[in-house]
Amino acid sequence: MTERQAAAEIERLSAEIRRHEHAYHVLDRPETSDAEFDGLFETLVELESRYPELAGADSPTRRVGSDLTQELPEVEHTVPVLSLDKAYDMAGVERWMAKARAADPATAFVVEEKIDGTSILLHYRDGVLERAVTRGNGRTGNDVTANVRTIRTVPLRLHAPETLAVRGEIFIRRGAFEVLNAGVETPYANARNFAAGSLRRVKSRDVAAVPLEIFVYEGFMADPPPTHTALLSQLRRLGFRVNPATAVIREDAASADRSNGFAVIDTAAAAKYVAERAAARPNLAYDIDGLVLKVDRLAAREAMGSTEHHPRWAIAVKFDAPEGVSVVRSIQVQVGRTGRVTPVARIDPVPIAGSTIANVTLHNQDYVDSLELAVGDTVAVSKRGDVIPAVERVLEKDPEGQPVWRMPPECPSCRSTLTVQGAHSFCPNSGCRDQVRGRLRFFIARDQMDIAGLGPATIDLLVDRGWVRDVADLYRFDPERLLGEEGFGERSVAALAAGIEASKAKPFAIVLAALGLPELGPKVTDLLLQAGFRDIDSLYAAVDSGDPEVFTGIDGIGERTAASIMRHLRRPDPLTGSRMATWRATPRGLIAALRARGLRFAVEPAGTDGEQPFAGQTWCITGSFEAFKPRALAAEEIRMRGGTVTGAVSGATTHLLAGNGGGGKATKAEAAGVLIVDERAFLRLLGRSAG
Ligand code: IVH
């Protein structure tokens, strides 16, 4: 094949593939079988790999994306990227319609769905997609062209060599969102944030794997037709995907049945139409957060003009959701006990669904980027799952035009340079005060060591004074030093000293989980104990064996947990003298220090007389308890007395310890004739009285 023949063949294949893609994705009317399509596609890929110089920027093969990492450079917008004014009810809409009619008595209105996705501007030159830019702060956005090329409903080449720009919404269907969001490290709050996050991935091949879609709703061109509806149908003819759920409201609906292919509604029926669309919202395949009404005649739009923020010729009718509107006053970064650094937005306090929200976690840089959030922005805030506050979207950019917020390069607490792992940033310094504070607060928390007389405020004081630098220091420092500090007298110091002393008797299961090692929470600790690891040395031996199957063999412990236990409990490299500080910072070093101070790292047999009244019994525990929080405390009491504790009622179960709200297991136990013991009876068995 000569190069000229190859060029002709590439052009022919591209045109045919483009036609099939348009029929399939945009028109929803496939004209070919998948196999036939794949055949064409592969032939094109093959030809282009032989003649790479012939592969155009608009080749259909660009949709597969690439593995190269890219920057998303900032580019200035060449068309105004405005927001929408809002009405919250029909009265607001009617006031707006009256104003529009004052400008143009004959105007019709176009009603579109307000797609809850992420806004995009597409620039075409001579019919070829040249650039795709996010909304950004309205003046500049990010160039995401390589990623947008992977979206099948975005035409890479138009049906005519036009030079124009369009604005549209990129979104993902709810079903696809739910499936894909289930497998990610930091799940997104909603489909919109997921779509926005996907669009900003650094490898376009990753974007190609996400079924993003587009609806186009505004066009910018040299000689536009006279109306918005005519413009939309022109865009449609050029190959763009225009939302078919678009209607026109006009006075003479009966005479003009359909307008450029859109359904026509009589002005008198407008309110009914809006109500119907709101009611249909839960059944849509994608999220919408309202409707948009737009003036149809472009000359009337011109006459009405725009404010700095929004055009006067359009209005959004919002469907109500339990959301609040607030302003981001600052974004601070917090360092957690694992070193993970999390940005938190401080917002003007806003009441939402029964509580006042002032702080909202932003998770990580990717999350902030997907919102394109800057300090000063007005945002919509929700309560995810009715509990956790989340920033849903930016409603209005900060008038000062602040740049999108960036994670500082250094830890705000210790100034170490942050490291990045996956989506998250970490402070690498385990001696960082904020990390230490976090680990100590975790260690003493109610569900963990629950040390009487020691609360978070005291922890902060001890860390700030430099008296306590790790968990082991709690057992080394002299509580008397607190005498004279604000709020401390003889009595509180004595109570604290007694609380710390008493905590040395906390059972192994509690101590181990309180260390806060990744994946080693109360549940896994319990599984390990049940599996026969009754002291820290047996765990060390298993870790040192280097065989993760010792752990994965336990029902309920998976590969990730096993790997984490192996990594965090591994024996550090041989350490000597001056490196003692490093040794102390490792979990084994810390455990050695705590052990030396008398904390328990083995399951204790009951009493010194070694009496084992529960020997031969197999207990199962369900529900929650007053005297045993967490539940592992009850399990510990059983084991101390020689009993076995298992996770489920089985043929071997002899006793069920039933707390509050433990329905299923009790029913099963009852049927199996297992002895059911409530908390009062259990306390009596332990020789303690209830209450
Ligand atoms: S028109 C100048 N039409 O809503 C007018 N916007 O709150 C530009 N949106 O940032 C917007 N569906 O991302 C328009 N059918 C639609 C829309 C729509 C969703 C988004 C858009 C905009 C936001 C404003």
XYZ file of C-alpha atoms and ligand atoms in Angstrom:
715
model
C 0.000 0.000 0.000
C 1.371 3.395 -0.896
C 1.227 6.208 1.618
C -1.459 7.888 -0.463
C -3.564 4.774 -0.455
C -3.059 4.446 3.316
C -4.163 8.036 3.824
C -7.296 7.417 1.770
C -8.044 4.193 3.643
C -7.530 5.872 7.043
C -9.893 8.651 5.997
C -12.511 6.173 4.777
C -12.314 4.017 7.934
C -12.401 7.070 10.209
C -15.479 8.432 8.458
C -17.285 5.117 8.744
C -16.354 4.666 12.402
C -17.423 8.227 13.134
C -20.769 7.593 11.477
C -21.314 4.410 13.517
C -20.250 6.085 16.767
C -22.630 8.966 16.173
C -25.484 6.593 15.350
C -24.778 4.477 18.407
C -23.891 7.003 21.107
C -25.586 10.228 20.079
C -28.645 9.064 18.180
C -29.086 5.827 20.108
C -29.693 4.033 16.772
C -26.898 1.521 16.165
C -26.278 0.688 12.519
C -23.744 -2.070 12.903
C -22.908 -5.075 15.049
C -20.264 -4.740 17.772
C -18.042 -7.262 15.997
C -18.230 -5.392 12.716
C -17.449 -2.126 14.495
C -14.505 -3.661 16.348
C -13.162 -4.971 13.043
C -13.187 -1.499 11.497
C -11.615 -0.030 14.620
C -8.797 -2.569 14.750
C -8.009 -2.090 11.068
C -7.705 1.634 11.705
C -5.491 1.168 14.781
C -3.263 -1.138 12.770
C -2.982 1.278 9.812
C -2.274 4.235 12.074
C 0.452 2.344 13.871
C 2.132 1.782 10.491
C 1.651 5.395 9.414
C 1.614 7.385 12.673
C 2.051 10.683 10.812
C -1.328 10.085 9.167
C -3.241 9.734 12.440
C -5.088 13.014 12.981
C -5.946 14.667 16.295
C -9.576 13.838 15.572
C -8.990 10.171 14.799
C -11.557 7.918 16.502
C -8.649 5.940 17.956
C -7.901 8.881 20.247
C -10.802 7.766 22.382
C -8.832 4.966 23.993
C -6.650 7.502 25.798
C -3.020 7.093 26.720
C -0.898 6.046 29.652
C 1.164 9.198 29.602
C 0.651 11.408 32.590
C -0.369 14.881 31.641
C -0.611 18.246 33.256
C -3.907 20.046 33.102
C -2.612 23.505 32.170
C -4.634 26.572 32.984
C -6.102 28.370 30.024
C -8.032 31.590 29.802
C -11.634 31.364 28.628
C -12.452 33.021 25.333
C -16.218 32.954 25.907
C -17.915 34.121 29.111
C -18.471 31.205 31.491
C -21.350 32.379 33.605
C -23.458 30.750 36.270
C -27.253 30.668 36.573
C -29.581 32.765 38.654
C -32.022 30.709 40.713
C -35.708 30.590 41.503
C -36.967 28.300 44.217
C -40.633 28.194 43.224
C -43.031 28.880 40.378
C -43.709 32.409 41.641
C -40.039 33.219 41.145
C -40.143 31.710 37.666
C -43.204 33.746 36.744
C -41.610 36.976 37.935
C -38.639 36.182 35.724
C -40.876 35.353 32.741
C -42.659 38.680 33.134
C -39.334 40.513 32.956
C -38.357 38.579 29.849
C -41.673 39.402 28.191
C -41.086 43.049 28.965
C -37.924 42.789 26.881
C -39.554 40.752 24.119
C -43.324 40.244 24.300
C -43.259 37.489 21.668
C -40.535 35.353 23.195
C -40.885 31.670 23.828
C -39.000 29.903 26.648
C -36.924 26.784 26.398
C -37.018 24.380 29.352
C -33.978 22.135 29.761
C -32.972 19.721 32.445
C -30.330 21.113 34.764
C -27.914 18.221 34.492
C -26.029 17.669 37.725
C -22.627 17.081 36.196
C -19.579 19.161 35.499
C -19.509 22.053 33.071
C -17.253 21.901 30.008
C -16.350 24.179 27.086
C -15.467 22.560 23.783
C -13.676 24.523 21.084
C -13.780 23.343 17.471
C -11.713 24.726 14.621
C -12.742 23.839 11.092
C -14.904 21.110 12.542
C -12.166 19.449 14.614
C -12.167 19.318 18.425
C -9.275 21.508 19.395
C -9.606 22.101 23.097
C -11.795 21.187 26.076
C -11.669 23.410 29.154
C -13.309 23.087 32.578
C -15.234 25.972 34.085
C -12.510 26.762 36.623
C -13.052 30.122 38.254
C -15.002 31.466 35.255
C -12.024 33.328 33.845
C -9.576 30.460 33.542
C -10.135 26.712 33.531
C -8.077 23.563 33.036
C -7.295 22.070 29.663
C -8.688 18.521 29.802
C -8.710 17.858 26.044
C -7.027 14.439 26.081
C -9.539 13.218 28.650
C -12.582 14.658 26.892
C -11.509 12.971 23.640
C -12.238 9.632 25.306
C -15.920 10.502 25.784
C -17.835 8.802 23.023
C -20.681 11.286 22.853
C -18.229 14.141 22.267
C -17.709 14.479 18.505
C -14.022 14.654 17.605
C -14.988 15.950 14.175
C -18.215 17.730 13.272
C -20.387 16.999 10.267
C -19.332 20.340 8.789
C -16.018 22.231 9.057
C -17.392 24.833 11.472
C -15.361 26.922 13.891
C -17.337 27.332 17.090
C -17.473 26.713 20.824
C -20.130 24.864 22.794
C -20.866 24.537 26.457
C -22.299 21.396 27.951
C -22.405 19.136 30.946
C -20.348 15.993 31.443
C -22.008 13.416 33.619
C -22.189 9.743 34.473
C -25.348 7.678 34.854
C -26.326 6.760 38.389
C -25.985 3.019 37.786
C -22.437 3.300 36.443
C -21.500 5.673 39.264
C -22.661 3.283 41.945
C -20.730 0.368 40.484
C -17.497 2.277 39.871
C -17.594 4.297 43.093
C -17.840 1.130 45.160
C -14.259 0.170 44.360
C -12.344 3.388 45.000
C -10.198 4.494 47.919
C -12.090 7.705 48.661
C -15.638 7.279 47.404
C -17.188 10.393 45.944
C -20.256 11.895 47.581
C -22.250 11.831 44.367
C -22.180 11.163 40.633
C -21.328 14.783 39.853
C -18.153 14.793 41.903
C -17.232 11.419 40.478
C -17.610 12.736 36.909
C -15.615 15.869 37.745
C -12.907 13.794 39.424
C -12.706 11.377 36.480
C -12.342 14.241 34.034
C -9.235 15.367 35.872
C -7.393 12.072 35.936
C -3.804 12.395 34.775
C -3.931 9.352 32.496
C -6.488 9.633 29.735
C -6.659 5.835 29.517
C -8.138 5.817 33.023
C -10.736 8.311 31.868
C -11.569 6.141 28.860
C -12.572 3.392 31.302
C -15.262 5.608 32.856
C -18.533 5.848 30.893
C -18.796 9.631 30.903
C -21.393 11.293 28.673
C -22.220 14.778 27.513
C -25.248 16.934 26.804
C -24.544 20.180 24.990
C -26.734 23.211 25.818
C -25.133 26.442 24.575
C -23.326 27.352 21.352
C -21.042 30.252 20.469
C -20.554 30.922 16.768
C -20.122 33.750 14.286
C -23.560 33.696 12.616
C -25.987 32.066 15.001
C -29.575 31.299 13.978
C -32.269 33.547 15.503
C -33.389 31.234 18.322
C -31.938 28.908 20.943
C -34.067 26.012 19.685
C -32.778 26.528 16.142
C -29.254 26.678 17.511
C -29.718 23.462 19.478
C -31.004 21.665 16.418
C -28.114 23.021 14.384
C -25.729 21.662 17.038
C -27.532 18.381 16.811
C -27.063 18.316 13.031
C -23.376 18.964 13.505
C -23.156 15.790 15.570
C -23.551 17.056 19.138
C -25.714 15.315 21.680
C -28.540 17.583 22.787
C -30.798 16.469 25.620
C -34.076 15.212 24.075
C -35.878 16.047 27.337
C -36.070 19.680 26.238
C -39.334 21.552 25.675
C -40.518 24.933 24.504
C -43.088 27.034 26.345
C -45.080 29.356 24.100
C -48.390 31.211 24.012
C -49.614 29.598 20.801
C -48.696 26.026 21.605
C -51.554 24.538 19.598
C -50.502 26.189 16.350
C -46.816 25.325 16.666
C -46.923 21.684 17.611
C -43.219 21.057 17.693
C -40.495 23.609 17.538
C -37.288 22.438 15.867
C -38.162 18.955 17.006
C -38.808 19.870 20.672
C -42.078 19.320 22.509
C -44.175 22.463 22.866
C -46.136 23.395 25.993
C -48.719 26.108 26.390
C -47.783 28.908 28.805
C -50.823 28.007 30.912
C -49.430 24.490 31.425
C -45.897 25.600 32.381
C -46.317 25.162 36.153
C -47.784 21.702 35.647
C -44.870 20.744 33.395
C -42.288 21.875 35.975
C -44.087 19.907 38.711
C -44.194 16.790 36.513
C -40.499 17.007 35.744
C -39.708 17.411 39.444
C -41.793 14.332 40.229
C -40.056 12.319 37.499
C -36.610 13.163 38.826
C -36.039 10.075 41.007
C -36.668 7.799 38.030
C -34.124 9.382 35.707
C -31.002 7.463 34.752
C -28.850 10.472 35.672
C -28.954 13.208 38.316
C -30.574 16.551 37.659
C -30.887 19.242 40.304
C -33.599 21.294 38.622
C -34.661 22.747 35.326
C -33.260 25.664 33.362
C -35.571 28.116 31.610
C -34.023 30.148 28.826
C -35.288 32.890 26.552
C -35.560 31.431 23.052
C -34.932 34.486 20.875
C -31.244 35.333 20.842
C -31.938 38.995 20.078
C -33.999 39.160 23.272
C -31.117 37.596 25.178
C -28.857 40.292 23.854
C -31.288 42.957 24.997
C -31.591 41.496 28.490
C -27.857 41.096 28.962
C -25.980 39.596 31.895
C -24.680 40.494 35.294
C -21.125 39.623 36.166
C -22.326 36.254 37.469
C -25.269 35.168 35.402
C -27.251 35.931 32.267
C -30.600 37.653 32.836
C -32.070 35.550 30.025
C -31.949 32.262 31.919
C -33.057 31.016 35.294
C -32.611 27.748 37.157
C -35.576 26.269 39.009
C -34.080 24.299 41.844
C -35.632 21.116 43.122
C -35.402 21.150 46.866
C -32.792 18.999 48.576
C -31.647 19.287 52.171
C -28.777 21.560 51.267
C -27.365 24.689 52.778
C -25.599 27.570 51.091
C -22.471 28.941 52.695
C -19.161 30.624 51.963
C -15.759 28.975 52.366
C -13.799 31.305 54.652
C -10.622 29.279 54.829
C -9.267 25.832 54.131
C -7.049 24.335 56.796
C -5.105 21.123 56.731
C -5.275 18.645 59.578
C -2.736 15.962 60.315
C -4.199 12.722 61.580
C -2.610 10.040 63.726
C -1.490 8.092 60.645
C 0.110 11.209 59.173
C -2.589 11.607 56.568
C -3.145 15.263 55.808
C -6.742 16.298 55.194
C -8.012 19.670 54.007
C -10.998 20.962 55.965
C -13.164 23.863 54.821
C -14.226 26.357 57.474
C -17.520 27.756 56.298
C -19.980 30.289 57.636
C -22.126 28.191 59.984
C -25.212 26.969 58.151
C -28.121 24.927 59.496
C -28.839 21.750 57.520
C -31.384 19.104 58.440
C -31.277 19.728 62.162
C -27.657 20.658 62.891
C -25.300 23.543 62.267
C -22.387 22.848 59.950
C -19.202 24.925 60.183
C -16.451 22.474 59.164
C -16.521 20.219 56.140
C -13.863 17.703 55.180
C -12.556 17.978 51.626
C -10.710 14.610 51.746
C -7.735 15.379 49.495
C -6.402 17.485 46.638
C -8.256 15.458 43.982
C -11.527 16.170 45.716
C -10.810 19.910 45.883
C -9.766 19.867 42.212
C -12.918 18.101 41.141
C -14.938 20.845 42.830
C -12.557 23.512 41.460
C -12.907 25.040 44.895
C -11.259 28.245 46.051
C -11.394 30.126 49.355
C -14.200 32.688 49.128
C -16.437 30.527 46.940
C -20.110 30.175 47.723
C -20.890 26.466 48.011
C -23.803 24.087 48.408
C -23.337 21.923 51.493
C -25.202 18.713 52.235
C -25.172 15.988 54.834
C -24.080 12.793 53.195
C -26.075 9.840 54.408
C -27.742 12.510 56.546
C -24.653 12.673 58.758
C -21.318 13.641 57.239
C -21.125 17.186 55.900
C -19.981 17.435 52.280
C -19.377 20.266 49.853
C -21.615 19.388 46.927
C -20.609 22.017 44.414
C -19.485 25.570 43.884
C -22.479 27.831 43.367
C -20.630 31.050 42.826
C -16.980 31.770 42.425
C -15.253 34.132 44.790
C -15.496 37.621 43.225
C -11.778 38.142 43.898
C -10.992 35.237 41.568
C -8.880 33.242 44.029
C -7.090 30.283 42.470
C -8.262 26.732 43.173
C -6.949 25.749 46.599
C -3.661 23.854 46.700
C -2.295 21.609 49.388
C 0.704 23.301 51.018
C 4.012 21.505 50.358
C 4.782 21.213 54.079
C 3.160 19.708 57.120
C 1.412 22.587 58.940
C 2.544 21.140 62.255
C 6.197 20.088 61.812
C 7.103 21.618 58.426
C 8.235 18.285 56.975
C 7.806 18.051 53.216
C 4.619 16.112 52.537
C 4.684 12.898 50.538
C 1.919 11.719 48.237
C 0.525 8.188 48.237
C -2.353 7.611 45.870
C -4.863 10.382 46.324
C -3.604 11.335 49.780
C -0.808 13.446 51.190
C 1.104 12.360 54.263
C 3.410 13.929 56.801
C 6.344 11.485 56.862
C 7.535 12.476 60.347
C 6.082 10.088 62.923
C 7.344 12.415 65.663
C 5.183 15.241 64.278
C 3.237 16.780 67.173
C -0.107 16.577 65.419
C 0.422 12.902 64.661
C 1.494 12.244 68.246
C -1.543 14.128 69.532
C -3.739 12.040 67.212
C -2.249 8.731 68.352
C -2.559 9.676 72.007
C -6.129 10.880 71.637
C -6.940 7.614 69.904
C -5.175 5.549 72.569
C -7.064 7.113 75.476
C -10.463 7.273 73.755
C -13.493 5.787 75.447
C -13.639 2.813 73.109
C -9.945 2.116 73.662
C -7.972 2.488 76.908
C -10.526 4.882 78.396
C -8.098 6.288 80.986
C -9.950 7.945 83.875
C -8.925 11.552 84.479
C -7.306 11.925 81.044
C -9.122 13.706 78.214
C -8.165 15.255 74.885
C -7.486 18.690 76.401
C -4.953 17.213 78.834
C -3.337 15.282 75.990
C -2.925 18.517 74.050
C -1.340 20.158 77.074
C 1.075 17.269 77.651
C 2.114 17.263 73.993
C 2.441 21.044 73.817
C 4.640 21.090 76.915
C 6.803 18.415 75.326
C 6.337 16.089 78.317
C 4.796 13.323 76.266
C 6.080 12.441 72.804
C 4.605 9.016 72.320
C 2.108 6.660 73.931
C 4.778 5.079 76.130
C 5.619 8.494 77.607
C 2.179 8.475 79.237
C 3.571 5.805 81.557
C 6.879 7.590 82.063
C 6.037 11.194 82.790
C 5.324 12.366 86.298
C 1.718 13.588 86.637
C 2.861 15.880 89.474
C 4.333 18.134 86.792
C 0.773 19.159 86.015
C 0.381 20.762 89.433
C 0.004 24.465 88.920
C -1.211 24.137 85.320
C -4.598 25.737 84.830
C -7.371 23.417 85.990
C -5.077 20.998 87.819
C -4.964 20.559 91.575
C -3.903 17.807 93.936
C -7.097 15.896 93.379
C -7.168 15.915 89.594
C -3.491 15.013 89.433
C -4.049 12.116 91.827
C -7.038 10.966 89.766
C -4.959 11.081 86.605
C -2.113 9.130 88.191
C -4.586 6.512 89.422
C -6.252 6.308 86.012
C -2.952 5.746 84.247
C -1.956 3.115 86.783
C -5.284 1.312 86.483
C -5.030 1.275 82.684
C -2.080 -1.098 82.960
C -4.575 -3.799 83.817
C -6.533 -3.361 80.564
C -6.723 -6.636 78.677
C -4.419 -7.458 75.792
C -7.190 -7.151 73.181
C -7.868 -3.570 74.196
C -4.216 -2.543 74.393
C -3.401 -3.965 70.984
C -6.306 -2.260 69.236
C -5.608 1.035 71.050
C -2.202 1.274 69.365
C -4.094 2.183 66.225
C -1.965 0.146 63.816
C -3.558 0.149 60.360
C -6.070 -2.697 59.907
C -5.561 -3.829 63.497
C -8.821 -2.588 64.984
C -11.010 -4.282 67.613
C -12.547 -6.663 65.084
C -9.314 -8.020 63.650
C -7.748 -8.147 67.123
C -10.662 -10.244 68.262
C -10.278 -12.600 65.300
C -6.573 -13.025 66.074
C -7.280 -13.852 69.699
C -9.973 -16.300 68.716
C -7.528 -17.932 66.327
C -5.222 -18.646 69.244
C -2.801 -15.729 69.204
C -2.919 -15.185 72.931
C 0.125 -12.983 73.329
C 2.248 -10.558 71.347
C 5.113 -13.034 71.035
C 2.980 -15.520 69.147
C 2.008 -12.699 66.777
C 5.650 -11.725 66.324
C 6.545 -15.346 65.566
C 3.829 -15.505 62.907
C 4.982 -12.226 61.370
C 8.623 -13.337 61.410
C 7.707 -16.561 59.632
C 7.113 -14.323 56.616
C 4.106 -16.358 55.552
C 0.935 -14.249 55.276
C -1.158 -17.418 55.102
C -0.839 -17.720 58.850
C -3.232 -14.751 58.879
C -5.211 -15.175 55.670
C -6.105 -18.658 56.913
C -8.255 -16.998 59.579
C -11.851 -16.523 58.517
C -12.491 -12.792 58.197
C -8.873 -11.767 57.560
C -8.055 -10.943 53.962
C -4.829 -10.365 52.079
C -4.755 -6.628 52.645
C -5.138 -6.994 56.402
C -2.545 -9.773 56.549
C -0.052 -7.682 54.556
C -0.647 -4.707 56.813
C -0.093 -6.740 59.983
C 3.083 -8.222 58.513
C 4.364 -4.795 57.529
C 3.603 -2.946 60.728
C 4.609 -5.607 63.212
C 7.756 -6.657 61.372
C 11.051 -6.704 63.204
C 12.884 -3.480 62.454
C 16.416 -3.659 61.056
C 18.988 -4.273 63.779
C 19.248 -1.088 65.753
C 21.877 -0.010 68.177
C 22.772 2.758 70.575
C 22.196 6.108 68.953
C 19.382 4.657 66.873
C 17.325 3.870 69.945
C 14.998 6.777 69.113
C 14.198 5.225 65.746
C 13.567 1.869 67.348
C 11.177 3.461 69.790
C 9.215 4.915 66.918
C 8.490 1.451 65.470
C 5.478 -0.515 66.721
C 7.730 -3.202 68.203
C 9.768 -0.548 69.973
C 6.652 1.058 71.348
C 5.219 -2.276 72.440
C 8.498 -3.152 74.197
C 8.373 0.151 76.068
C 4.751 -0.338 77.111
C 5.458 -3.894 78.166
C 8.338 -2.723 80.318
C 5.910 -0.329 82.028
C 3.572 -3.185 82.883
C 0.894 -3.098 80.198
C -0.582 -6.411 79.199
C 0.541 -8.056 76.000
C -0.883 -11.482 76.750
C -4.308 -12.842 77.588
C -4.267 -13.291 81.355
C -5.716 -16.409 82.899
C -8.338 -15.518 85.524
C -7.185 -14.923 89.067
C -3.945 -16.162 90.551
C -5.506 -19.424 91.562
C -5.800 -20.244 87.865
C -9.440 -21.199 88.207
C -11.068 -21.739 84.818
C -14.828 -21.835 85.460
C -15.689 -21.370 81.730
C -13.379 -24.165 80.556
C -14.983 -26.236 77.793
C -17.626 -23.587 77.058
C -18.015 -21.912 73.679
C -19.560 -18.456 73.823
C -20.968 -16.249 71.158
C -21.629 -12.542 71.841
C -24.357 -10.373 70.326
C -25.674 -6.845 70.892
C -24.153 -4.089 73.002
C -23.493 -3.831 76.742
C -23.397 -1.250 79.496
C -20.402 -2.644 81.361
C -18.480 -3.924 78.339
C -17.576 -1.232 75.874
C -16.226 -2.282 73.496
C -17.628 -5.788 73.434
C -14.127 -7.235 73.318
C -14.017 -6.616 77.090
C -16.698 -9.250 77.592
C -14.855 -11.657 75.305
C -11.724 -11.074 77.347
C -13.558 -11.984 80.588
C -14.714 -15.239 79.016
C -11.266 -16.145 77.721
C -9.652 -15.283 81.064
C -11.872 -17.922 82.584
C -10.916 -20.560 80.056
C -13.844 -20.158 77.663
C -13.705 -19.899 73.884
C -15.376 -17.068 71.992
C -16.558 -17.416 68.407
C -18.133 -15.005 65.949
C -21.230 -16.963 65.028
C -23.696 -19.345 66.649
C -22.829 -22.875 65.554
C -23.304 -26.439 66.694
C -20.416 -25.956 69.120
C -21.926 -22.918 70.832
C -22.887 -23.525 74.446
C -23.662 -19.954 75.586
C -24.955 -16.822 73.927
C -24.157 -13.582 75.723
C -27.029 -11.369 74.590
C -26.859 -7.590 74.956
C -29.139 -4.890 73.629
C -30.327 -5.158 70.063
C -28.866 -8.491 69.061
C -31.862 -10.056 67.327
C -30.720 -12.601 64.731
C -28.232 -14.594 66.738
C -30.593 -14.865 69.714
C -33.293 -16.390 67.533
C -30.827 -18.868 66.112
C -29.399 -19.687 69.531
C -32.854 -20.217 70.947
C -33.672 -22.650 68.162
C -30.397 -24.512 68.774
C -31.088 -24.812 72.497
C -28.085 -22.658 73.434
C -28.078 -21.105 76.899
C -28.841 -17.410 76.591
C -27.171 -15.188 79.173
C -28.042 -11.506 79.559
C -25.717 -8.836 80.924
C -26.988 -9.037 84.529
C -26.588 -12.800 84.639
C -23.154 -12.536 83.045
C -21.977 -10.028 85.651
C -23.148 -12.414 88.356
C -21.203 -15.262 86.729
C -18.119 -13.052 86.819
C -18.699 -12.409 90.491
C -19.565 -8.757 89.842
C -22.961 -7.299 90.586
C -24.924 -5.347 88.017
C -25.483 -1.573 88.207
S -26.849 27.160 30.894
C -24.795 31.110 30.820
N -28.095 24.875 30.806
O -25.631 24.550 35.821
C -25.644 29.955 31.135
N -26.447 25.196 32.478
O -25.671 26.484 38.090
C -24.826 28.778 31.269
N -26.084 23.241 33.894
O -22.425 25.848 35.491
C -25.500 27.653 31.848
N -27.551 21.925 32.914
O -22.767 23.563 34.571
C -27.179 25.619 31.431
N -29.240 22.866 30.568
C -28.330 23.610 31.191
C -27.581 23.115 32.278
C -26.651 23.951 32.901
C -26.649 22.026 33.871
C -25.070 23.668 34.879
C -23.885 24.377 34.306
C -23.749 25.629 35.098
C -24.594 25.369 36.289
C -25.132 26.680 36.836
